[in-house]
């Protein structure tokens, strides 16, 4: 291969990488509605009310938000990147302390993520978040029982944060593990 061909291919690769990064950077996110954002319309209103009550009580008592987002799909985006960027875009958690949680579920892709702000990583480790996902959420999500799975996850996370903050949640937040166990294989 001569120099001009090498130059052409290198230039083509650089332009392709630039265009891919530019397209990736232009993800559009929906506008935040509140603490529970069921854009996929998969949470029963009565369960959504329970989720909202738990996370609102936690926010009032600790100033730590647990935000729920369901999306019908996220297109060609990678779900971990999308959840991380959504967390940043919405500014979940106070600036400077970064104490917040995002429970993110995308229905078409059948993926979910619990995004923990850096300020909470000592309270909710990756292992704890994974256990909550595997035991309290995924078994329900696999059965398309999104509301129940998300309610369980939000309640478990809220109780851990409340305990670490020295407050008690009075809304009767209860979690239940699925009878099917803690199978952690994805997709849900």
PDB file of N, CA, C and O in Angstrom, residues 50-51 54-55 58 66 68 103 132 136-137 148-162 169 172-176:
ATOM      1  N   UNK A  50     -47.428   4.332  44.913  1.00  0.00           N
ATOM      2  CA  UNK A  50     -46.644   3.793  46.026  1.00  0.00           C
ATOM      3  C   UNK A  50     -45.162   4.117  45.864  1.00  0.00           C
ATOM      4  O   UNK A  50     -44.498   4.493  46.831  1.00  0.00           O
ATOM      5  N   UNK A  51     -44.648   3.947  44.651  1.00  0.00           N
ATOM      6  CA  UNK A  51     -43.240   4.275  44.384  1.00  0.00           C
ATOM      7  C   UNK A  51     -42.994   5.746  44.695  1.00  0.00           C
ATOM      8  O   UNK A  51     -42.040   6.102  45.390  1.00  0.00           O
ATOM      9  N   UNK A  54     -42.854   6.560  48.448  1.00  0.00           N
ATOM     10  CA  UNK A  54     -41.608   6.123  49.102  1.00  0.00           C
ATOM     11  C   UNK A  54     -40.459   7.064  48.763  1.00  0.00           C
ATOM     12  O   UNK A  54     -39.749   7.541  49.648  1.00  0.00           O
ATOM     13  N   UNK A  55     -40.266   7.334  47.476  1.00  0.00           N
ATOM     14  CA  UNK A  55     -39.109   8.143  47.072  1.00  0.00           C
ATOM     15  C   UNK A  55     -39.293   9.611  47.467  1.00  0.00           C
ATOM     16  O   UNK A  55     -38.308  10.302  47.744  1.00  0.00           O
ATOM     17  N   UNK A  58     -38.420   9.799  51.189  1.00  0.00           N
ATOM     18  CA  UNK A  58     -36.970   9.751  51.318  1.00  0.00           C
ATOM     19  C   UNK A  58     -36.349  11.103  50.960  1.00  0.00           C
ATOM     20  O   UNK A  58     -35.479  11.602  51.682  1.00  0.00           O
ATOM     21  N   UNK A  66     -34.266   9.396  44.678  1.00  0.00           N
ATOM     22  CA  UNK A  66     -34.267   8.141  43.934  1.00  0.00           C
ATOM     23  C   UNK A  66     -35.241   8.388  42.784  1.00  0.00           C
ATOM     24  O   UNK A  66     -36.434   8.589  43.005  1.00  0.00           O
ATOM     25  N   UNK A  68     -36.928   7.261  39.125  1.00  0.00           N
ATOM     26  CA  UNK A  68     -37.286   6.100  38.310  1.00  0.00           C
ATOM     27  C   UNK A  68     -37.567   6.566  36.887  1.00  0.00           C
ATOM     28  O   UNK A  68     -38.285   7.542  36.683  1.00  0.00           O
ATOM     29  N   UNK A 103     -33.018   4.622  38.821  1.00  0.00           N
ATOM     30  CA  UNK A 103     -33.447   3.277  38.436  1.00  0.00           C
ATOM     31  C   UNK A 103     -33.943   3.414  37.002  1.00  0.00           C
ATOM     32  O   UNK A 103     -34.938   4.087  36.739  1.00  0.00           O
ATOM     33  N   UNK A 132     -29.820  -6.028  44.848  1.00  0.00           N
ATOM     34  CA  UNK A 132     -31.179  -5.481  44.768  1.00  0.00           C
ATOM     35  C   UNK A 132     -31.760  -5.757  43.391  1.00  0.00           C
ATOM     36  O   UNK A 132     -32.903  -6.201  43.261  1.00  0.00           O
ATOM     37  N   UNK A 136     -34.655  -8.474  43.919  1.00  0.00           N
ATOM     38  CA  UNK A 136     -35.911  -7.750  44.131  1.00  0.00           C
ATOM     39  C   UNK A 136     -36.553  -7.234  42.857  1.00  0.00           C
ATOM     40  O   UNK A 136     -37.744  -6.933  42.853  1.00  0.00           O
ATOM     41  N   UNK A 137     -35.778  -7.106  41.789  1.00  0.00           N
ATOM     42  CA  UNK A 137     -36.321  -6.488  40.588  1.00  0.00           C
ATOM     43  C   UNK A 137     -36.409  -7.422  39.387  1.00  0.00           C
ATOM     44  O   UNK A 137     -37.480  -7.594  38.814  1.00  0.00           O
ATOM     45  N   UNK A 148     -44.132  -3.808  39.926  1.00  0.00           N
ATOM     46  CA  UNK A 148     -43.750  -4.528  41.147  1.00  0.00           C
ATOM     47  C   UNK A 148     -42.238  -4.590  41.307  1.00  0.00           C
ATOM     48  O   UNK A 148     -41.710  -4.391  42.407  1.00  0.00           O
ATOM     49  N   UNK A 149     -41.535  -4.866  40.233  1.00  0.00           N
ATOM     50  CA  UNK A 149     -40.081  -4.929  40.292  1.00  0.00           C
ATOM     51  C   UNK A 149     -39.467  -3.586  40.651  1.00  0.00           C
ATOM     52  O   UNK A 149     -38.567  -3.496  41.493  1.00  0.00           O
ATOM     53  N   UNK A 150     -39.952  -2.532  40.026  1.00  0.00           N
ATOM     54  CA  UNK A 150     -39.425  -1.196  40.293  1.00  0.00           C
ATOM     55  C   UNK A 150     -39.791  -0.752  41.707  1.00  0.00           C
ATOM     56  O   UNK A 150     -38.964  -0.151  42.407  1.00  0.00           O
ATOM     57  N   UNK A 151     -41.011  -1.057  42.143  1.00  0.00           N
ATOM     58  CA  UNK A 151     -41.410  -0.742  43.526  1.00  0.00           C
ATOM     59  C   UNK A 151     -40.481  -1.422  44.520  1.00  0.00           C
ATOM     60  O   UNK A 151     -39.992  -0.795  45.463  1.00  0.00           O
ATOM     61  N   UNK A 152     -40.199  -2.697  44.308  1.00  0.00           N
ATOM     62  CA  UNK A 152     -39.296  -3.423  45.202  1.00  0.00           C
ATOM     63  C   UNK A 152     -37.906  -2.800  45.219  1.00  0.00           C
ATOM     64  O   UNK A 152     -37.299  -2.638  46.283  1.00  0.00           O
ATOM     65  N   UNK A 153     -37.391  -2.471  44.049  1.00  0.00           N
ATOM     66  CA  UNK A 153     -36.061  -1.863  43.973  1.00  0.00           C
ATOM     67  C   UNK A 153     -36.017  -0.499  44.632  1.00  0.00           C
ATOM     68  O   UNK A 153     -35.092  -0.196  45.398  1.00  0.00           O
ATOM     69  N   UNK A 154     -37.018   0.330  44.349  1.00  0.00           N
ATOM     70  CA  UNK A 154     -37.063   1.672  44.937  1.00  0.00           C
ATOM     71  C   UNK A 154     -37.190   1.599  46.453  1.00  0.00           C
ATOM     72  O   UNK A 154     -36.549   2.360  47.184  1.00  0.00           O
ATOM     73  N   UNK A 155     -38.009   0.667  46.949  1.00  0.00           N
ATOM     74  CA  UNK A 155     -38.187   0.518  48.393  1.00  0.00           C
ATOM     75  C   UNK A 155     -36.896   0.041  49.057  1.00  0.00           C
ATOM     76  O   UNK A 155     -36.484   0.578  50.091  1.00  0.00           O
ATOM     77  N   UNK A 156     -36.239  -0.943  48.471  1.00  0.00           N
ATOM     78  CA  UNK A 156     -34.993  -1.464  49.051  1.00  0.00           C
ATOM     79  C   UNK A 156     -33.920  -0.382  49.087  1.00  0.00           C
ATOM     80  O   UNK A 156     -33.252  -0.182  50.117  1.00  0.00           O
ATOM     81  N   UNK A 157     -33.740   0.327  47.990  1.00  0.00           N
ATOM     82  CA  UNK A 157     -32.749   1.401  47.937  1.00  0.00           C
ATOM     83  C   UNK A 157     -33.082   2.503  48.935  1.00  0.00           C
ATOM     84  O   UNK A 157     -32.201   3.006  49.641  1.00  0.00           O
ATOM     85  N   UNK A 158     -34.347   2.867  49.005  1.00  0.00           N
ATOM     86  CA  UNK A 158     -34.776   3.930  49.917  1.00  0.00           C
ATOM     87  C   UNK A 158     -34.543   3.556  51.371  1.00  0.00           C
ATOM     88  O   UNK A 158     -34.113   4.386  52.175  1.00  0.00           O
ATOM     89  N   UNK A 159     -34.825   2.299  51.713  1.00  0.00           N
ATOM     90  CA  UNK A 159     -34.623   1.862  53.101  1.00  0.00           C
ATOM     91  C   UNK A 159     -33.140   1.879  53.478  1.00  0.00           C
ATOM     92  O   UNK A 159     -32.786   2.259  54.591  1.00  0.00           O
ATOM     93  N   UNK A 160     -32.272   1.487  52.559  1.00  0.00           N
ATOM     94  CA  UNK A 160     -30.830   1.501  52.832  1.00  0.00           C
ATOM     95  C   UNK A 160     -30.351   2.939  53.046  1.00  0.00           C
ATOM     96  O   UNK A 160     -29.612   3.228  53.989  1.00  0.00           O
ATOM     97  N   UNK A 161     -30.786   3.833  52.174  1.00  0.00           N
ATOM     98  CA  UNK A 161     -30.382   5.243  52.283  1.00  0.00           C
ATOM     99  C   UNK A 161     -30.934   5.859  53.565  1.00  0.00           C
ATOM    100  O   UNK A 161     -30.222   6.584  54.273  1.00  0.00           O
ATOM    101  N   UNK A 162     -32.194   5.562  53.889  1.00  0.00           N
ATOM    102  CA  UNK A 162     -32.799   6.106  55.104  1.00  0.00           C
ATOM    103  C   UNK A 162     -32.039   5.644  56.343  1.00  0.00           C
ATOM    104  O   UNK A 162     -31.721   6.447  57.230  1.00  0.00           O
ATOM    105  N   UNK A 169     -38.410   5.607  57.430  1.00  0.00           N
ATOM    106  CA  UNK A 169     -39.497   5.804  56.466  1.00  0.00           C
ATOM    107  C   UNK A 169     -40.765   5.218  57.061  1.00  0.00           C
ATOM    108  O   UNK A 169     -40.774   4.074  57.491  1.00  0.00           O
ATOM    109  N   UNK A 172     -44.450   2.585  55.033  1.00  0.00           N
ATOM    110  CA  UNK A 172     -44.688   1.154  54.925  1.00  0.00           C
ATOM    111  C   UNK A 172     -43.970   0.526  53.756  1.00  0.00           C
ATOM    112  O   UNK A 172     -44.465  -0.437  53.170  1.00  0.00           O
ATOM    113  N   UNK A 173     -42.824   1.052  53.398  1.00  0.00           N
ATOM    114  CA  UNK A 173     -42.063   0.501  52.276  1.00  0.00           C
ATOM    115  C   UNK A 173     -41.669  -0.933  52.583  1.00  0.00           C
ATOM    116  O   UNK A 173     -40.938  -1.202  53.509  1.00  0.00           O
ATOM    117  N   UNK A 174     -42.195  -1.856  51.824  1.00  0.00           N
ATOM    118  CA  UNK A 174     -41.879  -3.271  51.990  1.00  0.00           C
ATOM    119  C   UNK A 174     -41.329  -3.795  50.679  1.00  0.00           C
ATOM    120  O   UNK A 174     -41.765  -3.392  49.616  1.00  0.00           O
ATOM    121  N   UNK A 175     -40.377  -4.704  50.780  1.00  0.00           N
ATOM    122  CA  UNK A 175     -39.864  -5.349  49.580  1.00  0.00           C
ATOM    123  C   UNK A 175     -40.177  -6.820  49.656  1.00  0.00           C
ATOM    124  O   UNK A 175     -40.344  -7.381  50.732  1.00  0.00           O
ATOM    125  N   UNK A 176     -40.272  -7.432  48.515  1.00  0.00           N
ATOM    126  CA  UNK A 176     -40.471  -8.878  48.498  1.00  0.00           C
ATOM    127  C   UNK A 176     -39.622  -9.483  47.406  1.00  0.00           C
ATOM    128  O   UNK A 176     -39.565  -8.960  46.300  1.00  0.00           O
TER     129      UNK A 176
END
